[in-house]
Amino acid sequence: MPSPYQELKERAWAANQEIPKRGLAIYTFGNISALDRARGVMAIKPSGVEYNQLAVDDLVVLDLSGKIVEGKLRPSSDTPTHLVLYRAFQGIGGVVHTHSTYATGWAQARLPIPIYGTTHADHLPEDVPCTAVMSDEAVKRDYEVETGNQIITCFQDRDPLHTPMVLVAGHGPFAWGDTPEKAVYNAAVLEELAKMAFVTHAIDPRAARLPEVLIHKHFERKHGKNAYYGQK
Ligand SMILES: [Zn+2]
C-alpha cells in the first residue's frame, strides 16, 4: 500500500538532495524537513544517513507533537528544533539546517551578517540576525528545543517570512520558507550572502551598511505589494 505521505516525503527527499548539490554540507551534516500543515505532519531526514545513501522511504514522518507516524529510522537529532519553528512560525512549510562554511563562520563569531549590498536587500530587509549564546541551564535542559526557543526569542520583533534565516550563535544557520524548495533556496542564498559579507569585511572592516533607501527599494521591488521584479 503506498504511503499517505508519499508526496511529502518525496519533496523532503528532493530538498535534502540540494544540500550537497549546493555545497552546503559534507557527509551527514545538515537536515531539511517539509511540512504538511493541513495534516499537521512533517517529513524529516533520518539521523546520520549520508545524502547519497538516502532513499525516499528513509524519511521519517512525525506529527507536530514529535510522535513518529511513519518511518523505521530515527529522525534527525535536530527534529525538536524544526518542530518548535513550525509551531511558532505560521506560514512556513520547510526548515533547513546546515553548517555551511561562511554562515557558520559568522555564527561562530556570534555576529549578525551586515546588509552591505543589494544582493542581500533583494532577499531580506535587514542584517541576518544572530541569536544570543545559549545559557548553560538551557543546554542542560533540552538542547534542541532550546535551540528553537533561542530562534523564537530572536524573532520576537521580526517577521519570519520577511527574514527567513538566522544564525544560531556558536553553532550555524537555520533557514525556512513557505515551501521546502524555498527553504533550501534561502539556505543557499544565506551562504552566498555570508560569503559576500566576509569578503566585503576583509577588504574594508569599516565598510558601511547599505543606505536604508536602497534596502527598501530592493526589498520592495521583489517582495512589496507593487513588486515588479521577474516575470509575473
Ligand atoms: Zn547543527
mmCIF file of C-alpha atoms in Angstrom, residues 13-229:
data_model
loop_
_atom_site.group_PDB
_atom_site.id
_atom_site.type_symbol
_atom_site.label_atom_id
_atom_site.label_comp_id
_atom_site.label_asym_id
_atom_site.label_seq_id
_atom_site.Cartn_x
_atom_site.Cartn_y
_atom_site.Cartn_z
ATOM 1 C CA TRP A 13 13.920 13.932 -0.105
ATOM 2 C CA ALA A 14 14.438 16.172 -3.160
ATOM 3 C CA ALA A 15 15.100 19.231 -0.965
ATOM 4 C CA ASN A 16 17.646 17.235 1.073
ATOM 5 C CA GLN A 17 19.490 16.345 -2.130
ATOM 6 C CA GLU A 18 20.022 20.074 -2.732
ATOM 7 C CA ILE A 19 22.241 20.305 0.383
ATOM 8 C CA PRO A 20 25.291 18.502 -1.084
ATOM 9 C CA LYS A 21 24.447 19.759 -4.595
ATOM 10 C CA ARG A 22 24.706 23.402 -3.444
ATOM 11 C CA GLY A 23 27.828 22.668 -1.419
ATOM 12 C CA LEU A 24 26.052 23.419 1.858
ATOM 13 C CA ALA A 25 27.318 20.392 3.813
ATOM 14 C CA ILE A 26 29.659 17.393 3.785
ATOM 15 C CA TYR A 27 28.880 13.816 4.896
ATOM 16 C CA THR A 28 25.735 13.727 7.048
ATOM 17 C CA PHE A 29 25.842 17.391 8.155
ATOM 18 C CA GLY A 30 22.590 19.249 7.818
ATOM 19 C CA ASN A 31 18.938 18.347 7.521
ATOM 20 C CA ILE A 32 15.743 19.505 5.854
ATOM 21 C CA SER A 33 12.132 18.929 6.767
ATOM 22 C CA ALA A 34 8.942 19.527 4.804
ATOM 23 C CA LEU A 35 5.614 20.306 6.467
ATOM 24 C CA ASP A 36 2.050 19.405 5.508
ATOM 25 C CA ARG A 37 0.291 21.926 7.734
ATOM 26 C CA ALA A 38 -3.229 20.797 6.805
ATOM 27 C CA ARG A 39 -2.446 17.310 8.106
ATOM 28 C CA GLY A 40 -0.150 18.507 10.889
ATOM 29 C CA VAL A 41 2.815 16.319 9.887
ATOM 30 C CA MET A 42 6.370 16.855 8.754
ATOM 31 C CA ALA A 43 8.849 14.623 6.918
ATOM 32 C CA ILE A 44 12.487 14.916 8.000
ATOM 33 C CA LYS A 45 15.854 13.380 7.167
ATOM 34 C CA PRO A 46 16.813 10.408 9.352
ATOM 35 C CA SER A 47 19.776 10.819 11.690
ATOM 36 C CA GLY A 48 23.285 10.010 10.431
ATOM 37 C CA VAL A 49 22.417 8.936 6.875
ATOM 38 C CA GLU A 50 24.585 10.288 4.045
ATOM 39 C CA TYR A 51 22.774 12.146 1.270
ATOM 40 C CA ASN A 52 23.855 9.745 -1.493
ATOM 41 C CA GLN A 53 22.537 6.817 0.574
ATOM 42 C CA LEU A 54 19.218 8.474 1.373
ATOM 43 C CA ALA A 55 16.057 6.836 -0.035
ATOM 44 C CA VAL A 56 12.588 8.408 -0.058
ATOM 45 C CA ASP A 57 11.327 5.730 2.325
ATOM 46 C CA ASP A 58 14.086 6.573 4.823
ATOM 47 C CA LEU A 59 12.375 9.898 5.542
ATOM 48 C CA VAL A 60 10.655 9.961 8.935
ATOM 49 C CA VAL A 61 7.154 11.431 9.283
ATOM 50 C CA LEU A 62 6.182 12.961 12.634
ATOM 51 C CA ASP A 63 3.230 14.926 13.932
ATOM 52 C CA LEU A 64 3.859 18.359 15.442
ATOM 53 C CA SER A 65 3.995 16.919 18.957
ATOM 54 C CA GLY A 66 7.003 14.840 17.826
ATOM 55 C CA LYS A 67 5.267 11.459 17.630
ATOM 56 C CA ILE A 68 6.528 9.299 14.727
ATOM 57 C CA VAL A 69 3.651 8.410 12.422
ATOM 58 C CA GLU A 70 5.716 6.697 9.699
ATOM 59 C CA GLY A 71 9.286 5.513 9.182
ATOM 60 C CA LYS A 72 11.674 2.913 10.572
ATOM 61 C CA LEU A 73 14.729 5.091 11.191
ATOM 62 C CA ARG A 74 15.442 7.600 13.950
ATOM 63 C CA PRO A 75 14.684 11.163 12.840
ATOM 64 C CA SER A 76 17.411 13.831 12.712
ATOM 65 C CA SER A 77 18.662 14.800 16.166
ATOM 66 C CA ASP A 78 17.624 18.385 15.311
ATOM 67 C CA THR A 79 13.968 17.338 14.931
ATOM 68 C CA PRO A 80 12.806 19.179 18.112
ATOM 69 C CA THR A 81 14.202 22.449 16.728
ATOM 70 C CA HIS A 82 12.237 22.009 13.486
ATOM 71 C CA LEU A 83 9.055 21.303 15.487
ATOM 72 C CA VAL A 84 9.472 24.455 17.602
ATOM 73 C CA LEU A 85 9.827 26.552 14.432
ATOM 74 C CA TYR A 86 6.758 25.025 12.731
ATOM 75 C CA ARG A 87 4.644 25.581 15.828
ATOM 76 C CA ALA A 88 5.792 29.200 16.246
ATOM 77 C CA PHE A 89 6.065 30.464 12.655
ATOM 78 C CA GLN A 90 2.716 30.179 10.866
ATOM 79 C CA GLY A 91 3.075 30.195 7.088
ATOM 80 C CA ILE A 92 6.348 28.268 6.864
ATOM 81 C CA GLY A 93 6.411 24.889 5.112
ATOM 82 C CA GLY A 94 10.085 23.898 5.134
ATOM 83 C CA VAL A 95 13.062 24.218 7.504
ATOM 84 C CA VAL A 96 16.746 23.755 6.652
ATOM 85 C CA HIS A 97 19.724 23.451 8.966
ATOM 86 C CA THR A 98 23.304 23.266 7.688
ATOM 87 C CA HIS A 99 26.804 24.053 8.879
ATOM 88 C CA SER A 100 27.640 25.828 5.602
ATOM 89 C CA THR A 101 31.087 27.359 5.971
ATOM 90 C CA TYR A 102 30.631 31.129 5.691
ATOM 91 C CA ALA A 103 27.313 31.334 7.517
ATOM 92 C CA THR A 104 28.763 29.157 10.284
ATOM 93 C CA GLY A 105 31.797 31.444 10.402
ATOM 94 C CA TRP A 106 29.581 34.441 11.227
ATOM 95 C CA ALA A 107 27.611 32.311 13.715
ATOM 96 C CA GLN A 108 30.837 31.278 15.434
ATOM 97 C CA ALA A 109 31.929 34.921 15.582
ATOM 98 C CA ARG A 110 28.459 35.489 17.134
ATOM 99 C CA LEU A 111 27.791 38.341 14.723
ATOM 100 C CA PRO A 112 24.814 39.219 12.525
ATOM 101 C CA ILE A 113 25.639 39.413 8.801
ATOM 102 C CA PRO A 114 25.625 43.112 7.880
ATOM 103 C CA ILE A 115 23.435 44.155 4.980
ATOM 104 C CA TYR A 116 26.245 45.531 2.823
ATOM 105 C CA GLY A 117 24.679 45.328 -0.627
ATOM 106 C CA THR A 118 21.660 44.978 -2.868
ATOM 107 C CA THR A 119 22.041 41.178 -3.247
ATOM 108 C CA HIS A 120 21.278 40.952 0.439
ATOM 109 C CA ALA A 121 18.467 43.547 0.261
ATOM 110 C CA ASP A 122 16.834 41.610 -2.600
ATOM 111 C CA HIS A 123 16.207 38.782 -0.119
ATOM 112 C CA LEU A 124 15.722 40.357 3.305
ATOM 113 C CA PRO A 125 15.458 43.940 4.524
ATOM 114 C CA GLU A 126 17.870 43.739 7.473
ATOM 115 C CA ASP A 127 21.087 42.143 8.740
ATOM 116 C CA VAL A 128 20.829 38.347 9.048
ATOM 117 C CA PRO A 129 20.156 38.142 12.794
ATOM 118 C CA CYS A 130 22.264 36.125 15.209
ATOM 119 C CA THR A 131 20.775 34.647 18.376
ATOM 120 C CA ALA A 132 22.230 35.073 21.831
ATOM 121 C CA VAL A 133 24.584 32.363 23.087
ATOM 122 C CA MET A 134 22.650 29.679 24.927
ATOM 123 C CA SER A 135 22.881 29.624 28.714
ATOM 124 C CA ASP A 136 24.394 26.593 30.476
ATOM 125 C CA GLU A 137 20.996 25.857 32.057
ATOM 126 C CA ALA A 138 19.246 25.807 28.669
ATOM 127 C CA VAL A 139 21.913 23.495 27.175
ATOM 128 C CA LYS A 140 21.386 21.037 30.035
ATOM 129 C CA ARG A 141 17.568 21.353 29.989
ATOM 130 C CA ASP A 142 16.661 20.322 26.451
ATOM 131 C CA TYR A 143 19.288 21.394 23.967
ATOM 132 C CA GLU A 144 17.442 21.005 20.651
ATOM 133 C CA VAL A 145 14.178 22.500 21.929
ATOM 134 C CA GLU A 146 16.122 25.402 23.444
ATOM 135 C CA THR A 147 17.854 25.988 20.095
ATOM 136 C CA GLY A 148 14.377 26.548 18.656
ATOM 137 C CA ASN A 149 13.491 28.795 21.584
ATOM 138 C CA GLN A 150 16.664 30.880 21.001
ATOM 139 C CA ILE A 151 15.449 31.490 17.455
ATOM 140 C CA ILE A 152 11.896 32.367 18.576
ATOM 141 C CA THR A 153 13.277 34.866 21.095
ATOM 142 C CA CYS A 154 15.427 36.424 18.381
ATOM 143 C CA PHE A 155 12.276 36.802 16.201
ATOM 144 C CA GLN A 156 10.028 38.404 18.829
ATOM 145 C CA ASP A 157 10.001 41.669 16.874
ATOM 146 C CA ARG A 158 10.700 40.224 13.423
ATOM 147 C CA ASP A 159 8.593 38.818 10.612
ATOM 148 C CA PRO A 160 9.897 35.282 9.865
ATOM 149 C CA LEU A 161 8.517 35.494 6.336
ATOM 150 C CA HIS A 162 10.453 38.705 5.618
ATOM 151 C CA THR A 163 13.609 37.403 7.287
ATOM 152 C CA PRO A 164 13.614 33.655 6.507
ATOM 153 C CA MET A 165 17.015 32.898 8.027
ATOM 154 C CA VAL A 166 19.008 33.147 11.245
ATOM 155 C CA LEU A 167 22.392 32.329 12.719
ATOM 156 C CA VAL A 168 22.434 30.389 15.972
ATOM 157 C CA ALA A 169 25.415 31.771 17.906
ATOM 158 C CA GLY A 170 28.329 29.372 18.160
ATOM 159 C CA HIS A 171 26.500 26.818 16.018
ATOM 160 C CA GLY A 172 25.292 27.590 12.495
ATOM 161 C CA PRO A 173 22.468 28.712 10.231
ATOM 162 C CA PHE A 174 18.786 27.817 10.017
ATOM 163 C CA ALA A 175 16.624 28.908 7.089
ATOM 164 C CA TRP A 176 12.979 28.348 6.218
ATOM 165 C CA GLY A 177 10.381 29.194 3.593
ATOM 166 C CA ASP A 178 6.732 28.726 2.674
ATOM 167 C CA THR A 179 7.772 25.500 0.895
ATOM 168 C CA PRO A 180 10.720 23.099 1.389
ATOM 169 C CA GLU A 181 12.045 24.184 -2.019
ATOM 170 C CA LYS A 182 12.010 27.841 -0.944
ATOM 171 C CA ALA A 183 13.634 26.935 2.378
ATOM 172 C CA VAL A 184 16.630 25.303 0.698
ATOM 173 C CA TYR A 185 16.856 28.237 -1.732
ATOM 174 C CA ASN A 186 17.023 30.570 1.279
ATOM 175 C CA ALA A 187 19.740 28.415 2.877
ATOM 176 C CA ALA A 188 21.834 28.660 -0.308
ATOM 177 C CA VAL A 189 21.216 32.429 -0.539
ATOM 178 C CA LEU A 190 22.242 32.817 3.102
ATOM 179 C CA GLU A 191 25.565 31.076 2.441
ATOM 180 C CA GLU A 192 26.227 33.352 -0.538
ATOM 181 C CA LEU A 193 25.355 36.498 1.462
ATOM 182 C CA ALA A 194 27.645 35.315 4.265
ATOM 183 C CA LYS A 195 30.480 34.811 1.789
ATOM 184 C CA MET A 196 29.988 38.217 0.139
ATOM 185 C CA ALA A 197 29.854 39.944 3.526
ATOM 186 C CA PHE A 198 33.031 38.153 4.604
ATOM 187 C CA VAL A 199 34.839 39.416 1.500
ATOM 188 C CA THR A 200 33.496 42.953 1.981
ATOM 189 C CA HIS A 201 34.571 42.980 5.600
ATOM 190 C CA ALA A 202 38.032 41.633 4.666
ATOM 191 C CA ILE A 203 38.534 44.391 2.093
ATOM 192 C CA ASP A 204 37.316 47.090 4.463
ATOM 193 C CA PRO A 205 36.340 46.285 8.054
ATOM 194 C CA ARG A 206 34.737 49.752 8.218
ATOM 195 C CA ALA A 207 32.544 49.163 5.126
ATOM 196 C CA ALA A 208 29.157 50.857 5.559
ATOM 197 C CA ARG A 209 25.791 49.158 5.554
ATOM 198 C CA LEU A 210 23.626 49.843 2.512
ATOM 199 C CA PRO A 211 21.596 53.070 2.903
ATOM 200 C CA GLU A 212 18.014 52.480 4.102
ATOM 201 C CA VAL A 213 16.503 53.889 0.915
ATOM 202 C CA LEU A 214 18.352 51.306 -1.218
ATOM 203 C CA ILE A 215 17.450 48.485 1.187
ATOM 204 C CA HIS A 216 13.813 49.476 0.940
ATOM 205 C CA LYS A 217 13.931 49.867 -2.860
ATOM 206 C CA HIS A 218 15.473 46.460 -3.472
ATOM 207 C CA PHE A 219 13.367 44.560 -0.972
ATOM 208 C CA GLU A 220 10.081 46.132 -2.089
ATOM 209 C CA ARG A 221 10.622 45.665 -5.824
ATOM 210 C CA LYS A 222 10.828 41.912 -5.210
ATOM 211 C CA HIS A 223 8.542 41.439 -2.207
ATOM 212 C CA GLY A 224 6.361 44.536 -1.802
ATOM 213 C CA LYS A 225 2.738 44.817 -2.886
ATOM 214 C CA ASN A 226 3.853 46.610 -6.058
ATOM 215 C CA ALA A 227 6.677 44.132 -6.789
ATOM 216 C CA TYR A 228 7.865 44.319 -10.375
ATOM 217 C CA TYR A 229 10.905 42.003 -10.436
#
